[in-house]
Amino acid sequence: MNPTLIVRGARVLDPLAPEPRPSVRDIAISGDRITAVEQNVPVPPSAKVVEAKDMLAIPGLVSAHYHSHDTLLKGCFAPMPLEAWLLHAVPPNYPPRSREEVRARVLIGALEALKSGITTLQDMATVHPFDPGEVDTIAQAYDDIGIRCVFALQVGDVPGSRPLPFWDELIPPALRGSATVSVKRGGSARGLARVEGQQLRTRTL
């Protein structure tokens, strides 16, 4: 298969190579596959060439801790400790979002990742209240943009306020119920089992 893109003259990082300085190589890409990493790759007339002299080519980065539900919250809060952030910024503490907004935040986060060299995300998304349609929206957005994603719903039966120091001593009982970040076990677990059996169990992102 003739390459459609040639990245020419980059220093290619190979963690297993014995040389202390990455070697200069051309990278040939055919469609969505890297087909060659070697010196002096022939350039077909139809191929696009990217000159990469004095640049470093590295494997795609992996973000192993990511929450797509946080994407649109940048700049919404003053800096605060994590414990306070958990009381404001996770889905159980704000109204449900539209499918359009959910799709937009997944795509924006994926684009930001790709721009930074991240090609694989582990998205621990909180869907609250649990909604199989929102799960489908998230998964479809990742399919559409083409980034690799390990998609795992974030569920829990312990309020995020539980570890806060002096919570029980200082917060009146009447206020504790509205300040939680737990995703209730009941509907979420049953809904997850239904979706998992029908679709997500065999879906690869």
Backbone as CSV, one residue per row, in Angstrom:
resi,resn,N_x,N_y,N_z,CA_x,CA_y,CA_z,C_x,C_y,C_z
1,MET,0.848,-1.194,0.000,0.000,0.000,0.000,0.884,1.245,0.000
2,ASN,0.667,2.141,-0.962,1.467,3.355,-1.031,1.117,4.291,0.122
3,PRO,2.124,4.900,0.727,1.842,5.829,1.826,1.136,7.085,1.332
4,THR,0.251,7.598,2.154,-0.446,8.845,1.846,0.171,10.028,2.576
5,LEU,1.025,9.754,3.578,1.686,10.809,4.334,3.081,10.338,4.706
6,ILE,4.064,11.205,4.517,5.432,10.932,4.921,5.863,12.011,5.900
7,VAL,6.228,11.611,7.104,6.856,12.523,8.066,8.356,12.317,7.898
8,ARG,9.036,13.338,7.372,10.410,13.138,6.920,11.420,13.786,7.869
9,GLY,12.421,12.976,8.239,13.586,13.507,8.941,13.420,13.762,10.410
10,ALA,12.429,13.128,11.048,12.244,13.322,12.492,13.184,12.410,13.274
11,ARG,13.520,12.829,14.462,14.166,11.902,15.397,13.054,11.103,16.065
12,VAL,13.113,9.791,15.913,12.019,8.921,16.345,12.399,8.259,17.668
13,LEU,11.608,8.550,18.684,11.871,7.995,20.007,11.507,6.514,20.038
14,ASP,12.496,5.698,20.364,12.295,4.269,20.564,12.871,3.917,21.929
15,PRO,12.014,3.728,22.943,12.526,3.470,24.297,13.426,2.243,24.394
16,LEU,13.329,1.313,23.448,14.125,0.090,23.501,15.405,0.174,22.688
17,ALA,15.616,1.284,21.978,16.815,1.401,21.149,18.046,1.592,22.032
18,PRO,19.185,1.025,21.634,20.396,1.147,22.463,21.040,2.525,22.362
19,GLU,20.749,3.274,21.295,21.387,4.574,21.129,20.837,5.586,22.135
20,PRO,21.711,6.420,22.713,21.231,7.414,23.679,20.465,8.550,23.015
21,ARG,20.722,8.785,21.702,20.059,9.869,20.986,19.159,9.262,19.911
22,PRO,17.870,9.628,19.864,16.974,9.025,18.874,17.497,9.207,17.447
23,SER,17.359,8.170,16.652,17.835,8.187,15.280,16.885,8.973,14.380
24,VAL,17.435,9.483,13.283,16.626,10.183,12.284,15.971,9.150,11.381
25,ARG,14.668,9.260,11.237,13.908,8.324,10.427,12.787,9.061,9.696
26,ASP,12.300,8.425,8.632,11.058,8.844,7.999,9.942,7.939,8.506
27,ILE,8.747,8.497,8.610,7.577,7.731,9.030,6.580,7.738,7.884
28,ALA,6.241,6.554,7.402,5.274,6.431,6.312,3.925,6.012,6.888
29,ILE,2.876,6.716,6.492,1.531,6.444,6.979,0.629,6.189,5.778
30,SER,-0.063,5.073,5.819,-1.027,4.729,4.774,-2.410,4.670,5.398
31,GLY,-3.268,5.595,5.022,-4.586,5.662,5.661,-4.429,6.001,7.119
32,ASP,-4.848,5.104,8.001,-4.718,5.326,9.436,-3.689,4.394,10.057
33,ARG,-2.745,3.885,9.254,-1.731,2.953,9.748,-0.320,3.463,9.469
34,ILE,0.557,3.312,10.460,1.985,3.544,10.231,2.535,2.290,9.560
35,THR,3.047,2.444,8.339,3.493,1.281,7.569,5.004,1.145,7.515
36,ALA,5.739,2.196,7.876,7.206,2.088,7.854,7.806,3.180,8.718
37,VAL,8.867,2.822,9.426,9.699,3.784,10.165,11.132,3.418,9.829
38,GLU,11.723,4.138,8.881,13.054,3.795,8.398,13.663,4.990,7.693
39,GLN,14.895,4.859,7.282,15.583,5.942,6.591,15.180,5.956,5.122
40,ASN,15.068,7.184,4.589,14.886,7.401,3.155,13.719,6.610,2.576
41,VAL,12.556,6.796,3.174,11.351,6.165,2.638,11.018,6.800,1.285
42,PRO,10.787,6.002,0.238,10.399,6.567,-1.063,9.091,7.345,-0.937
43,VAL,9.023,8.466,-1.656,7.853,9.336,-1.584,7.062,9.236,-2.885
44,PRO,5.894,8.612,-2.862,5.050,8.577,-4.057,4.585,9.983,-4.428
45,PRO,4.308,10.232,-5.720,3.881,11.582,-6.140,2.633,12.075,-5.421
46,SER,1.748,11.157,-5.017,0.486,11.571,-4.411,0.576,11.787,-2.900
47,ALA,1.713,11.447,-2.291,1.821,11.523,-0.833,2.074,12.945,-0.363
48,LYS,1.509,13.279,0.782,1.800,14.543,1.441,3.054,14.368,2.291
49,VAL,3.917,15.388,2.282,5.171,15.310,3.026,5.184,16.380,4.114
50,VAL,5.484,15.952,5.330,5.661,16.877,6.454,7.133,16.855,6.832
51,GLU,7.795,17.997,6.702,9.205,18.092,7.062,9.330,18.188,8.576
52,ALA,10.069,17.259,9.162,10.164,17.190,10.626,11.598,17.271,11.114
53,LYS,12.468,17.916,10.345,13.863,18.070,10.761,13.931,18.802,12.103
54,ASP,14.780,18.285,12.994,14.968,18.844,14.335,13.742,18.690,15.223
55,MET,12.824,17.813,14.839,11.660,17.516,15.668,11.767,16.100,16.212
56,LEU,11.038,15.849,17.294,11.031,14.538,17.935,9.662,13.901,17.739
57,ALA,9.644,12.721,17.157,8.403,11.955,17.012,8.342,10.921,18.128
58,ILE,7.242,10.908,18.857,7.100,9.990,19.982,5.806,9.191,19.826
59,PRO,5.711,8.041,20.476,4.431,7.312,20.469,3.338,8.147,21.126
60,GLY,2.093,7.862,20.755,0.977,8.577,21.358,0.956,8.412,22.870
61,LEU,0.639,9.493,23.572,0.569,9.456,25.028,-0.766,8.863,25.491
62,VAL,-0.782,8.386,26.720,-1.982,7.779,27.306,-2.360,8.566,28.555
63,SER,-3.585,9.046,28.599,-4.111,9.668,29.815,-4.921,8.617,30.559
64,ALA,-4.372,8.142,31.682,-4.979,7.029,32.402,-5.951,7.475,33.486
65,HIS,-6.172,8.793,33.619,-7.123,9.281,34.624,-7.778,10.537,34.058
66,TYR,-9.014,10.362,33.576,-9.696,11.451,32.874,-11.190,11.338,33.137
67,HIS,-11.871,12.493,33.249,-13.314,12.531,33.447,-13.908,13.487,32.415
68,SER,-14.620,12.963,31.429,-15.181,13.840,30.404,-16.235,14.778,30.974
69,HIS,-16.858,14.416,32.098,-17.869,15.316,32.669,-17.256,16.598,33.226
70,ASP,-15.922,16.659,33.358,-15.263,17.875,33.856,-14.888,18.859,32.743
71,THR,-15.026,18.475,31.487,-14.427,19.244,30.393,-14.889,20.692,30.360
72,LEU,-16.175,20.944,30.539,-16.707,22.300,30.396,-16.697,23.084,31.702
73,LEU,-16.036,22.564,32.739,-16.020,23.250,34.027,-14.797,24.137,34.214
74,LYS,-13.911,24.176,33.215,-12.705,25.001,33.356,-13.096,26.463,33.562
75,GLY,-12.520,27.086,34.588,-12.771,28.491,34.848,-14.073,28.792,35.567
76,CYS,-14.835,27.751,35.909,-16.123,27.987,36.571,-15.991,28.230,38.067
77,PHE,-14.858,27.831,38.657,-14.688,27.942,40.103,-13.342,28.570,40.412
78,ALA,-13.291,29.297,41.518,-12.004,29.753,42.023,-11.213,28.543,42.505
79,PRO,-9.879,28.653,42.557,-9.090,27.519,43.075,-9.562,27.112,44.467
80,MET,-9.669,25.818,44.656,-10.158,25.317,45.944,-9.579,23.927,46.180
81,PRO,-9.555,23.478,47.437,-9.076,22.121,47.718,-9.964,21.081,47.052
82,LEU,-9.391,19.912,46.799,-10.143,18.833,46.171,-11.424,18.521,46.923
83,GLU,-11.348,18.514,48.255,-12.529,18.148,49.037,-13.689,19.109,48.768
84,ALA,-13.382,20.400,48.629,-14.436,21.370,48.324,-14.914,21.226,46.887
85,TRP,-13.976,20.970,45.974,-14.317,20.782,44.563,-15.345,19.659,44.401
86,LEU,-15.163,18.559,45.159,-16.061,17.422,45.035,-17.497,17.770,45.416
87,LEU,-17.683,18.791,46.220,-19.021,19.179,46.641,-19.718,20.055,45.615
88,HIS,-18.991,20.519,44.596,-19.557,21.421,43.607,-19.589,20.845,42.195
89,ALA,-18.554,20.127,41.814,-18.246,19.980,40.402,-18.589,18.644,39.777
90,VAL,-19.108,17.686,40.501,-19.410,16.401,39.892,-20.902,16.317,39.568
91,PRO,-21.290,15.512,38.586,-22.668,15.520,38.087,-23.780,15.390,39.118
92,PRO,-23.635,14.627,40.215,-24.737,14.594,41.182,-25.059,15.949,41.795
93,ASN,-24.168,16.923,41.667,-24.377,18.212,42.316,-24.811,19.309,41.362
94,TYR,-25.146,18.955,40.100,-25.740,19.957,39.211,-26.787,19.267,38.330
95,PRO,-27.685,20.055,37.708,-28.791,19.446,36.955,-28.293,18.602,35.789
96,PRO,-29.081,17.612,35.377,-28.701,16.793,34.210,-28.485,17.667,32.981
97,ARG,-27.532,17.287,32.153,-27.200,18.050,30.955,-27.864,17.421,29.737
98,SER,-28.053,18.232,28.705,-28.667,17.725,27.483,-27.713,16.779,26.761
99,ARG,-28.261,15.946,25.885,-27.424,15.036,25.103,-26.449,15.829,24.230
100,GLU,-26.908,16.960,23.718,-26.032,17.783,22.880,-24.826,18.284,23.661
101,GLU,-25.050,18.715,24.914,-23.931,19.191,25.721,-23.000,18.041,26.094
102,VAL,-23.574,16.888,26.411,-22.741,15.729,26.731,-21.854,15.373,25.544
103,ARG,-22.429,15.344,24.354,-21.637,15.036,23.154,-20.561,16.088,22.938
104,ALA,-20.922,17.364,23.100,-19.959,18.449,22.876,-18.787,18.350,23.842
105,ARG,-19.058,18.062,25.109,-17.952,18.037,26.069,-17.035,16.846,25.814
106,VAL,-17.588,15.712,25.355,-16.733,14.573,25.015,-15.836,14.929,23.833
107,LEU,-16.409,15.533,22.787,-15.631,15.863,21.595,-14.576,16.930,21.891
108,ILE,-14.931,17.936,22.688,-13.966,18.987,23.033,-12.805,18.394,23.821
109,GLY,-13.107,17.550,24.802,-12.045,16.934,25.583,-11.146,16.055,24.731
110,ALA,-11.736,15.315,23.799,-10.939,14.459,22.925,-10.049,15.292,22.005
111,LEU,-10.572,16.391,21.492,-9.763,17.267,20.642,-8.601,17.868,21.417
112,GLU,-8.849,18.301,22.639,-7.771,18.844,23.468,-6.705,17.791,23.723
113,ALA,-7.138,16.557,23.939,-6.182,15.471,24.165,-5.324,15.243,22.923
114,LEU,-5.959,15.139,21.770,-5.221,14.889,20.534,-4.235,16.014,20.236
115,LYS,-4.649,17.233,20.495,-3.757,18.377,20.264,-2.521,18.298,21.149
116,SER,-2.646,17.663,22.304,-1.527,17.541,23.239,-0.725,16.264,23.044
117,GLY,-1.053,15.481,22.021,-0.314,14.251,21.768,-0.878,13.034,22.461
118,ILE,-2.042,13.173,23.091,-2.680,12.043,23.766,-3.566,11.324,22.765
119,THR,-3.313,10.039,22.561,-4.092,9.259,21.605,-4.964,8.212,22.270
120,THR,-4.844,8.041,23.597,-5.676,7.089,24.328,-6.123,7.729,25.640
121,LEU,-7.404,7.661,25.914,-7.973,8.186,27.150,-8.610,7.052,27.943
122,GLN,-8.490,7.118,29.258,-9.347,6.313,30.127,-10.353,7.263,30.753
123,ASP,-11.565,7.217,30.250,-12.609,8.139,30.686,-13.465,7.476,31.756
124,MET,-13.324,7.957,32.984,-14.158,7.502,34.093,-15.273,8.523,34.260
125,ALA,-16.315,8.378,33.445,-17.388,9.361,33.393,-18.468,9.029,34.407
126,THR,-18.978,10.060,35.060,-20.118,9.898,35.959,-21.386,10.254,35.201
127,VAL,-22.316,9.329,35.133,-23.616,9.550,34.497,-24.667,9.528,35.601
128,HIS,-25.195,10.698,35.943,-26.108,10.813,37.079,-27.209,11.810,36.749
129,PRO,-28.477,11.388,36.889,-28.932,10.031,37.185,-28.599,9.092,36.024
130,PHE,-28.463,7.813,36.310,-28.029,6.888,35.276,-29.001,6.886,34.103
131,ASP,-28.441,6.966,32.887,-29.240,7.073,31.673,-28.518,6.318,30.563
132,PRO,-29.037,5.181,30.130,-28.373,4.443,29.049,-28.181,5.267,27.794
133,GLY,-29.120,6.186,27.521,-28.969,7.036,26.340,-27.764,7.939,26.427
134,GLU,-27.459,8.435,27.632,-26.267,9.264,27.782,-24.999,8.434,27.611
135,VAL,-25.022,7.192,28.096,-23.885,6.300,27.882,-23.649,6.108,26.389
136,ASP,-24.728,5.872,25.641,-24.602,5.706,24.191,-24.056,6.973,23.543
137,THR,-24.490,8.143,24.017,-24.015,9.405,23.457,-22.508,9.558,23.646
138,ILE,-22.022,9.224,24.836,-20.589,9.319,25.111,-19.807,8.363,24.221
139,ALA,-20.255,7.104,24.174,-19.542,6.109,23.372,-19.547,6.474,21.900
140,GLN,-20.683,6.970,21.401,-20.766,7.329,19.985,-19.854,8.500,19.659
141,ALA,-19.744,9.458,20.576,-18.852,10.595,20.338,-17.408,10.132,20.196
142,TYR,-16.977,9.201,21.038,-15.621,8.674,20.909,-15.451,7.909,19.593
143,ASP,-16.475,7.141,19.207,-16.412,6.449,17.921,-16.253,7.450,16.781
144,ASP,-17.022,8.545,16.840,-17.032,9.507,15.740,-15.709,10.238,15.596
145,ILE,-15.079,10.595,16.713,-13.830,11.350,16.614,-12.637,10.435,16.380
146,GLY,-12.750,9.155,16.763,-11.721,8.190,16.416,-10.594,8.020,17.410
147,ILE,-10.653,8.698,18.561,-9.602,8.519,19.556,-9.832,7.188,20.283
148,ARG,-8.739,6.552,20.710,-8.888,5.344,21.527,-9.408,5.733,22.911
149,CYS,-10.332,4.938,23.406,-10.890,5.250,24.731,-11.196,3.976,25.498
150,VAL,-10.710,3.927,26.733,-11.158,2.929,27.697,-12.246,3.620,28.511
151,PHE,-13.484,3.235,28.294,-14.623,3.945,28.856,-15.181,3.142,30.023
152,ALA,-15.127,3.712,31.218,-15.596,3.021,32.412,-16.466,3.966,33.217
153,LEU,-17.707,3.595,33.440,-18.588,4.428,34.250,-18.085,4.485,35.689
154,GLN,-18.190,5.660,36.253,-17.761,5.873,37.636,-18.996,5.804,38.529
155,VAL,-19.045,4.812,39.394,-20.175,4.654,40.302,-19.639,4.469,41.710
156,GLY,-20.466,4.744,42.682,-20.031,4.588,44.059,-21.217,4.619,45.004
157,ASP,-21.043,4.043,46.158,-22.107,4.051,47.156,-21.675,4.753,48.442
158,VAL,-20.524,5.441,48.384,-20.040,6.192,49.543,-19.993,7.665,49.163
159,PRO,-20.654,8.544,49.890,-20.603,9.965,49.557,-19.178,10.495,49.558
160,GLY,-18.874,11.354,48.614,-17.546,11.955,48.567,-17.253,12.822,49.768
161,SER,-18.299,13.245,50.458,-18.103,14.042,51.672,-17.614,13.202,52.843
162,ARG,-17.730,11.864,52.740,-17.395,11.001,53.876,-15.964,11.234,54.386
163,PRO,-14.960,11.390,53.498,-13.595,11.564,54.022,-13.287,12.966,54.545
164,LEU,-14.201,13.913,54.386,-13.897,15.276,54.805,-13.709,15.344,56.315
165,PRO,-12.631,16.007,56.773,-12.404,16.111,58.222,-13.547,16.854,58.923
166,PHE,-13.968,16.337,60.037,-14.953,16.980,60.911,-16.312,17.182,60.230
167,TRP,-16.594,16.406,59.189,-17.861,16.580,58.464,-19.060,16.377,59.401
168,ASP,-19.079,15.263,60.096,-20.223,14.968,60.967,-20.304,15.930,62.143
169,GLU,-19.138,16.406,62.607,-19.146,17.289,63.772,-19.603,18.712,63.435
170,LEU,-19.305,19.184,62.223,-19.519,20.595,61.896,-20.698,20.871,60.975
171,ILE,-21.104,19.900,60.143,-22.180,20.142,59.189,-23.492,19.635,59.782
172,PRO,-24.502,20.512,59.888,-25.790,20.067,60.446,-26.386,18.947,59.599
173,PRO,-27.038,17.991,60.211,-27.618,16.870,59.460,-28.535,17.308,58.331
174,ALA,-29.261,18.415,58.521,-30.208,18.860,57.493,-29.506,19.279,56.201
175,LEU,-28.228,19.641,56.298,-27.503,20.108,55.119,-26.695,19.015,54.444
176,ARG,-26.519,17.893,55.112,-25.627,16.875,54.559,-26.212,16.192,53.329
177,GLY,-27.519,16.077,53.277,-28.127,15.348,52.169,-27.947,16.021,50.827
178,SER,-27.838,17.355,50.804,-27.699,18.072,49.535,-26.247,18.292,49.153
179,ALA,-25.334,17.807,49.951,-23.898,17.976,49.662,-23.248,16.605,49.590
180,THR,-23.443,15.959,48.476,-22.910,14.613,48.308,-22.425,14.447,46.887
181,VAL,-21.524,13.538,46.681,-21.107,13.233,45.309,-21.301,11.746,45.018
182,SER,-22.124,11.077,45.800,-22.324,9.654,45.542,-23.302,9.459,44.394
183,VAL,-23.088,8.397,43.628,-24.044,7.950,42.623,-24.774,6.774,43.227
184,LYS,-26.048,6.945,43.500,-26.795,5.959,44.287,-26.711,4.563,43.675
185,ARG,-26.632,3.585,44.528,-26.421,2.212,44.077,-27.619,1.676,43.323
186,GLY,-28.845,2.019,43.733,-30.035,1.372,43.201,-30.161,1.372,41.686
187,GLY,-30.635,2.490,41.115,-30.866,2.543,39.680,-29.598,2.413,38.877
188,SER,-28.501,2.950,39.358,-27.266,2.928,38.578,-26.785,1.515,38.328
189,ALA,-26.739,0.681,39.362,-26.213,-0.663,39.187,-27.097,-1.483,38.267
190,ARG,-28.420,-1.376,38.443,-29.321,-2.148,37.582,-29.225,-1.664,36.146
191,GLY,-29.170,-0.340,35.962,-29.076,0.192,34.610,-27.785,-0.202,33.935
192,LEU,-26.707,-0.175,34.691,-25.417,-0.553,34.128,-25.451,-2.002,33.678
193,ALA,-26.073,-2.871,34.455,-26.143,-4.275,34.071,-26.917,-4.449,32.777
194,ARG,-28.003,-3.684,32.608,-28.777,-3.797,31.373,-27.956,-3.363,30.176
195,VAL,-27.326,-2.188,30.271,-26.560,-1.683,29.144,-25.383,-2.593,28.848
196,GLU,-24.720,-3.069,29.898,-23.559,-3.921,29.701,-23.950,-5.185,28.950
197,GLY,-25.079,-5.765,29.308,-25.500,-6.978,28.645,-25.875,-6.753,27.198
198,GLN,-26.440,-5.594,26.881,-26.933,-5.350,25.540,-25.854,-4.830,24.603
199,GLN,-24.936,-4.021,25.124,-24.074,-3.331,24.173,-22.635,-3.169,24.622
200,LEU,-22.398,-2.605,25.794,-21.045,-2.174,26.130,-20.095,-3.329,26.376
201,ARG,-20.609,-4.496,26.722,-19.739,-5.602,27.055,-18.859,-5.991,25.865
202,THR,-19.397,-5.856,24.659,-18.643,-6.278,23.476,-18.144,-5.087,22.667
203,ARG,-18.339,-3.897,23.174,-17.953,-2.715,22.405,-16.499,-2.380,22.678
204,THR,-15.738,-2.139,21.622,-14.335,-1.763,21.757,-14.171,-0.337,21.258
205,LEU,-13.619,0.530,22.108,-13.407,1.928,21.732,-11.933,2.183,21.551
